[in-house]
């Protein structure tokens, strides 16, 4: 009978060790998924900066073209007034 309590404790310790092993495995899987999510988030972040830069460039270009068009229209108007 004295062996029985030791066996119960050992069995409980084995069960706890098995549970800890499962938790470690699950944690490793979650870490892999978080690494993947972090990588994708970084890619989205980079893409947003690229798109924002392109939009700013396009806006500046549009303003430049609009200003040139206004200047040309004024010149044509002055030429038409002279004629």
mmCIF file with all atom_site columns, C-alpha atoms in Angstrom:
data_model
loop_
_atom_site.group_PDB
_atom_site.id
_atom_site.type_symbol
_atom_site.label_atom_id
_atom_site.label_alt_id
_atom_site.label_comp_id
_atom_site.label_asym_id
_atom_site.label_entity_id
_atom_site.label_seq_id
_atom_site.pdbx_PDB_ins_code
_atom_site.Cartn_x
_atom_site.Cartn_y
_atom_site.Cartn_z
_atom_site.occupancy
_atom_site.B_iso_or_equiv
_atom_site.pdbx_formal_charge
_atom_site.auth_seq_id
_atom_site.auth_comp_id
_atom_site.auth_asym_id
_atom_site.auth_atom_id
_atom_site.pdbx_PDB_model_num
ATOM 1  C CA . UNK A 1 1  ? 0.000  0.000  0.000   1.00 0.00 ? 1  UNK A CA 1
ATOM 2  C CA . UNK A 1 2  ? 2.866  2.383  0.625   1.00 0.00 ? 2  UNK A CA 1
ATOM 3  C CA . UNK A 1 3  ? 3.797  2.160  -3.069  1.00 0.00 ? 3  UNK A CA 1
ATOM 4  C CA . UNK A 1 4  ? 0.368  3.299  -4.177  1.00 0.00 ? 4  UNK A CA 1
ATOM 5  C CA . UNK A 1 5  ? 0.616  7.012  -3.155  1.00 0.00 ? 5  UNK A CA 1
ATOM 6  C CA . UNK A 1 6  ? 3.999  7.280  -4.875  1.00 0.00 ? 6  UNK A CA 1
ATOM 7  C CA . UNK A 1 7  ? 2.514  5.842  -8.050  1.00 0.00 ? 7  UNK A CA 1
ATOM 8  C CA . UNK A 1 8  ? -0.349 8.337  -7.902  1.00 0.00 ? 8  UNK A CA 1
ATOM 9  C CA . UNK A 1 9  ? 2.059  11.241 -7.532  1.00 0.00 ? 9  UNK A CA 1
ATOM 10 C CA . UNK A 1 10 ? 4.229  9.942  -10.338 1.00 0.00 ? 10 UNK A CA 1
ATOM 11 C CA . UNK A 1 11 ? 1.191  9.502  -12.567 1.00 0.00 ? 11 UNK A CA 1
ATOM 12 C CA . UNK A 1 12 ? 0.059  13.052 -11.815 1.00 0.00 ? 12 UNK A CA 1
ATOM 13 C CA . UNK A 1 13 ? 3.529  14.372 -12.596 1.00 0.00 ? 13 UNK A CA 1
ATOM 14 C CA . UNK A 1 14 ? 3.531  12.459 -15.902 1.00 0.00 ? 14 UNK A CA 1
ATOM 15 C CA . UNK A 1 15 ? 0.138  13.923 -16.769 1.00 0.00 ? 15 UNK A CA 1
ATOM 16 C CA . UNK A 1 16 ? 1.340  17.418 -15.920 1.00 0.00 ? 16 UNK A CA 1
ATOM 17 C CA . UNK A 1 17 ? 4.462  16.893 -18.037 1.00 0.00 ? 17 UNK A CA 1
ATOM 18 C CA . UNK A 1 18 ? 2.315  15.739 -20.969 1.00 0.00 ? 18 UNK A CA 1
ATOM 19 C CA . UNK A 1 19 ? 0.055  18.769 -20.597 1.00 0.00 ? 19 UNK A CA 1
ATOM 20 C CA . UNK A 1 20 ? 3.068  21.081 -20.500 1.00 0.00 ? 20 UNK A CA 1
ATOM 21 C CA . UNK A 1 21 ? 4.354  19.439 -23.676 1.00 0.00 ? 21 UNK A CA 1
ATOM 22 C CA . UNK A 1 22 ? 1.043  20.145 -25.399 1.00 0.00 ? 22 UNK A CA 1
ATOM 23 C CA . UNK A 1 23 ? 1.100  23.755 -24.196 1.00 0.00 ? 23 UNK A CA 1
ATOM 24 C CA . UNK A 1 24 ? 4.659  24.190 -25.519 1.00 0.00 ? 24 UNK A CA 1
ATOM 25 C CA . UNK A 1 25 ? 3.611  22.774 -28.894 1.00 0.00 ? 25 UNK A CA 1
ATOM 26 C CA . UNK A 1 26 ? 0.567  25.068 -29.063 1.00 0.00 ? 26 UNK A CA 1
ATOM 27 C CA . UNK A 1 27 ? 2.682  28.070 -28.057 1.00 0.00 ? 27 UNK A CA 1
ATOM 28 C CA . UNK A 1 28 ? 5.209  27.260 -30.777 1.00 0.00 ? 28 UNK A CA 1
ATOM 29 C CA . UNK A 1 29 ? 2.420  27.087 -33.372 1.00 0.00 ? 29 UNK A CA 1
ATOM 30 C CA . UNK A 1 30 ? 0.976  30.403 -32.193 1.00 0.00 ? 30 UNK A CA 1
ATOM 31 C CA . UNK A 1 31 ? 4.424  31.982 -32.340 1.00 0.00 ? 31 UNK A CA 1
ATOM 32 C CA . UNK A 1 32 ? 4.774  30.840 -35.966 1.00 0.00 ? 32 UNK A CA 1
ATOM 33 C CA . UNK A 1 33 ? 1.385  32.326 -36.811 1.00 0.00 ? 33 UNK A CA 1
ATOM 34 C CA . UNK A 1 34 ? 2.225  35.618 -35.095 1.00 0.00 ? 34 UNK A CA 1
ATOM 35 C CA . UNK A 1 35 ? 5.515  35.753 -37.009 1.00 0.00 ? 35 UNK A CA 1
ATOM 36 C CA . UNK A 1 36 ? 3.560  35.286 -40.240 1.00 0.00 ? 36 UNK A CA 1
ATOM 37 C CA . UNK A 1 37 ? 1.035  37.968 -39.245 1.00 0.00 ? 37 UNK A CA 1
ATOM 38 C CA . UNK A 1 38 ? 3.875  40.356 -38.335 1.00 0.00 ? 38 UNK A CA 1
ATOM 39 C CA . UNK A 1 39 ? 5.504  39.767 -41.721 1.00 0.00 ? 39 UNK A CA 1
ATOM 40 C CA . UNK A 1 40 ? 2.259  40.409 -43.592 1.00 0.00 ? 40 UNK A CA 1
ATOM 41 C CA . UNK A 1 41 ? 1.580  43.536 -41.532 1.00 0.00 ? 41 UNK A CA 1
ATOM 42 C CA . UNK A 1 42 ? 5.037  44.848 -42.383 1.00 0.00 ? 42 UNK A CA 1
ATOM 43 C CA . UNK A 1 43 ? 4.353  44.208 -46.085 1.00 0.00 ? 43 UNK A CA 1
ATOM 44 C CA . UNK A 1 44 ? 1.049  46.087 -45.847 1.00 0.00 ? 44 UNK A CA 1
ATOM 45 C CA . UNK A 1 45 ? 2.818  48.937 -44.048 1.00 0.00 ? 45 UNK A CA 1
ATOM 46 C CA . UNK A 1 46 ? 5.450  49.156 -46.798 1.00 0.00 ? 46 UNK A CA 1
ATOM 47 C CA . UNK A 1 47 ? 2.762  49.053 -49.487 1.00 0.00 ? 47 UNK A CA 1
ATOM 48 C CA . UNK A 1 48 ? 0.819  51.859 -47.818 1.00 0.00 ? 48 UNK A CA 1
ATOM 49 C CA . UNK A 1 49 ? 3.918  54.057 -47.730 1.00 0.00 ? 49 UNK A CA 1
ATOM 50 C CA . UNK A 1 50 ? 4.569  53.317 -51.407 1.00 0.00 ? 50 UNK A CA 1
ATOM 51 C CA . UNK A 1 51 ? 0.983  54.110 -52.378 1.00 0.00 ? 51 UNK A CA 1
ATOM 52 C CA . UNK A 1 52 ? 0.974  57.292 -50.294 1.00 0.00 ? 52 UNK A CA 1
ATOM 53 C CA . UNK A 1 53 ? 4.216  58.394 -51.937 1.00 0.00 ? 53 UNK A CA 1
ATOM 54 C CA . UNK A 1 54 ? 2.815  57.727 -55.390 1.00 0.00 ? 54 UNK A CA 1
ATOM 55 C CA . UNK A 1 55 ? -0.342 59.672 -54.554 1.00 0.00 ? 55 UNK A CA 1
ATOM 56 C CA . UNK A 1 56 ? 1.667  62.667 -53.332 1.00 0.00 ? 56 UNK A CA 1
ATOM 57 C CA . UNK A 1 57 ? 3.826  62.543 -56.449 1.00 0.00 ? 57 UNK A CA 1
ATOM 58 C CA . UNK A 1 58 ? 0.754  62.371 -58.686 1.00 0.00 ? 58 UNK A CA 1
ATOM 59 C CA . UNK A 1 59 ? -0.834 65.298 -56.844 1.00 0.00 ? 59 UNK A CA 1
ATOM 60 C CA . UNK A 1 60 ? 2.301  67.439 -57.227 1.00 0.00 ? 60 UNK A CA 1
ATOM 61 C CA . UNK A 1 61 ? 2.529  66.484 -60.895 1.00 0.00 ? 61 UNK A CA 1
ATOM 62 C CA . UNK A 1 62 ? -1.142 67.377 -61.404 1.00 0.00 ? 62 UNK A CA 1
ATOM 63 C CA . UNK A 1 63 ? -0.620 70.778 -59.757 1.00 0.00 ? 63 UNK A CA 1
ATOM 64 C CA . UNK A 1 64 ? 2.396  71.433 -61.983 1.00 0.00 ? 64 UNK A CA 1
ATOM 65 C CA . UNK A 1 65 ? 0.499  70.507 -65.140 1.00 0.00 ? 65 UNK A CA 1
ATOM 66 C CA . UNK A 1 66 ? -2.494 72.591 -64.052 1.00 0.00 ? 66 UNK A CA 1
ATOM 67 C CA . UNK A 1 67 ? -0.260 75.612 -63.460 1.00 0.00 ? 67 UNK A CA 1
ATOM 68 C CA . UNK A 1 68 ? 1.398  75.203 -66.862 1.00 0.00 ? 68 UNK A CA 1
ATOM 69 C CA . UNK A 1 69 ? -1.996 74.882 -68.529 1.00 0.00 ? 69 UNK A CA 1
ATOM 70 C CA . UNK A 1 70 ? -3.182 78.069 -66.827 1.00 0.00 ? 70 UNK A CA 1
ATOM 71 C CA . UNK A 1 71 ? -0.047 79.901 -68.006 1.00 0.00 ? 71 UNK A CA 1
ATOM 72 C CA . UNK A 1 72 ? -0.520 78.657 -71.568 1.00 0.00 ? 72 UNK A CA 1
ATOM 73 C CA . UNK A 1 73 ? -4.183 79.670 -71.576 1.00 0.00 ? 73 UNK A CA 1
ATOM 74 C CA . UNK A 1 74 ? -3.210 83.163 -70.430 1.00 0.00 ? 74 UNK A CA 1
ATOM 75 C CA . UNK A 1 75 ? -0.586 83.436 -73.166 1.00 0.00 ? 75 UNK A CA 1
ATOM 76 C CA . UNK A 1 76 ? -3.060 82.281 -75.812 1.00 0.00 ? 76 UNK A CA 1
ATOM 77 C CA . UNK A 1 77 ? -5.605 84.802 -74.553 1.00 0.00 ? 77 UNK A CA 1
ATOM 78 C CA . UNK A 1 78 ? -3.046 87.627 -74.805 1.00 0.00 ? 78 UNK A CA 1
ATOM 79 C CA . UNK A 1 79 ? -2.061 86.512 -78.307 1.00 0.00 ? 79 UNK A CA 1
ATOM 80 C CA . UNK A 1 80 ? -5.708 86.406 -79.367 1.00 0.00 ? 80 UNK A CA 1
ATOM 81 C CA . UNK A 1 81 ? -6.230 89.934 -77.984 1.00 0.00 ? 81 UNK A CA 1
ATOM 82 C CA . UNK A 1 82 ? -3.311 91.228 -80.079 1.00 0.00 ? 82 UNK A CA 1
ATOM 83 C CA . UNK A 1 83 ? -4.663 89.615 -83.247 1.00 0.00 ? 83 UNK A CA 1
#
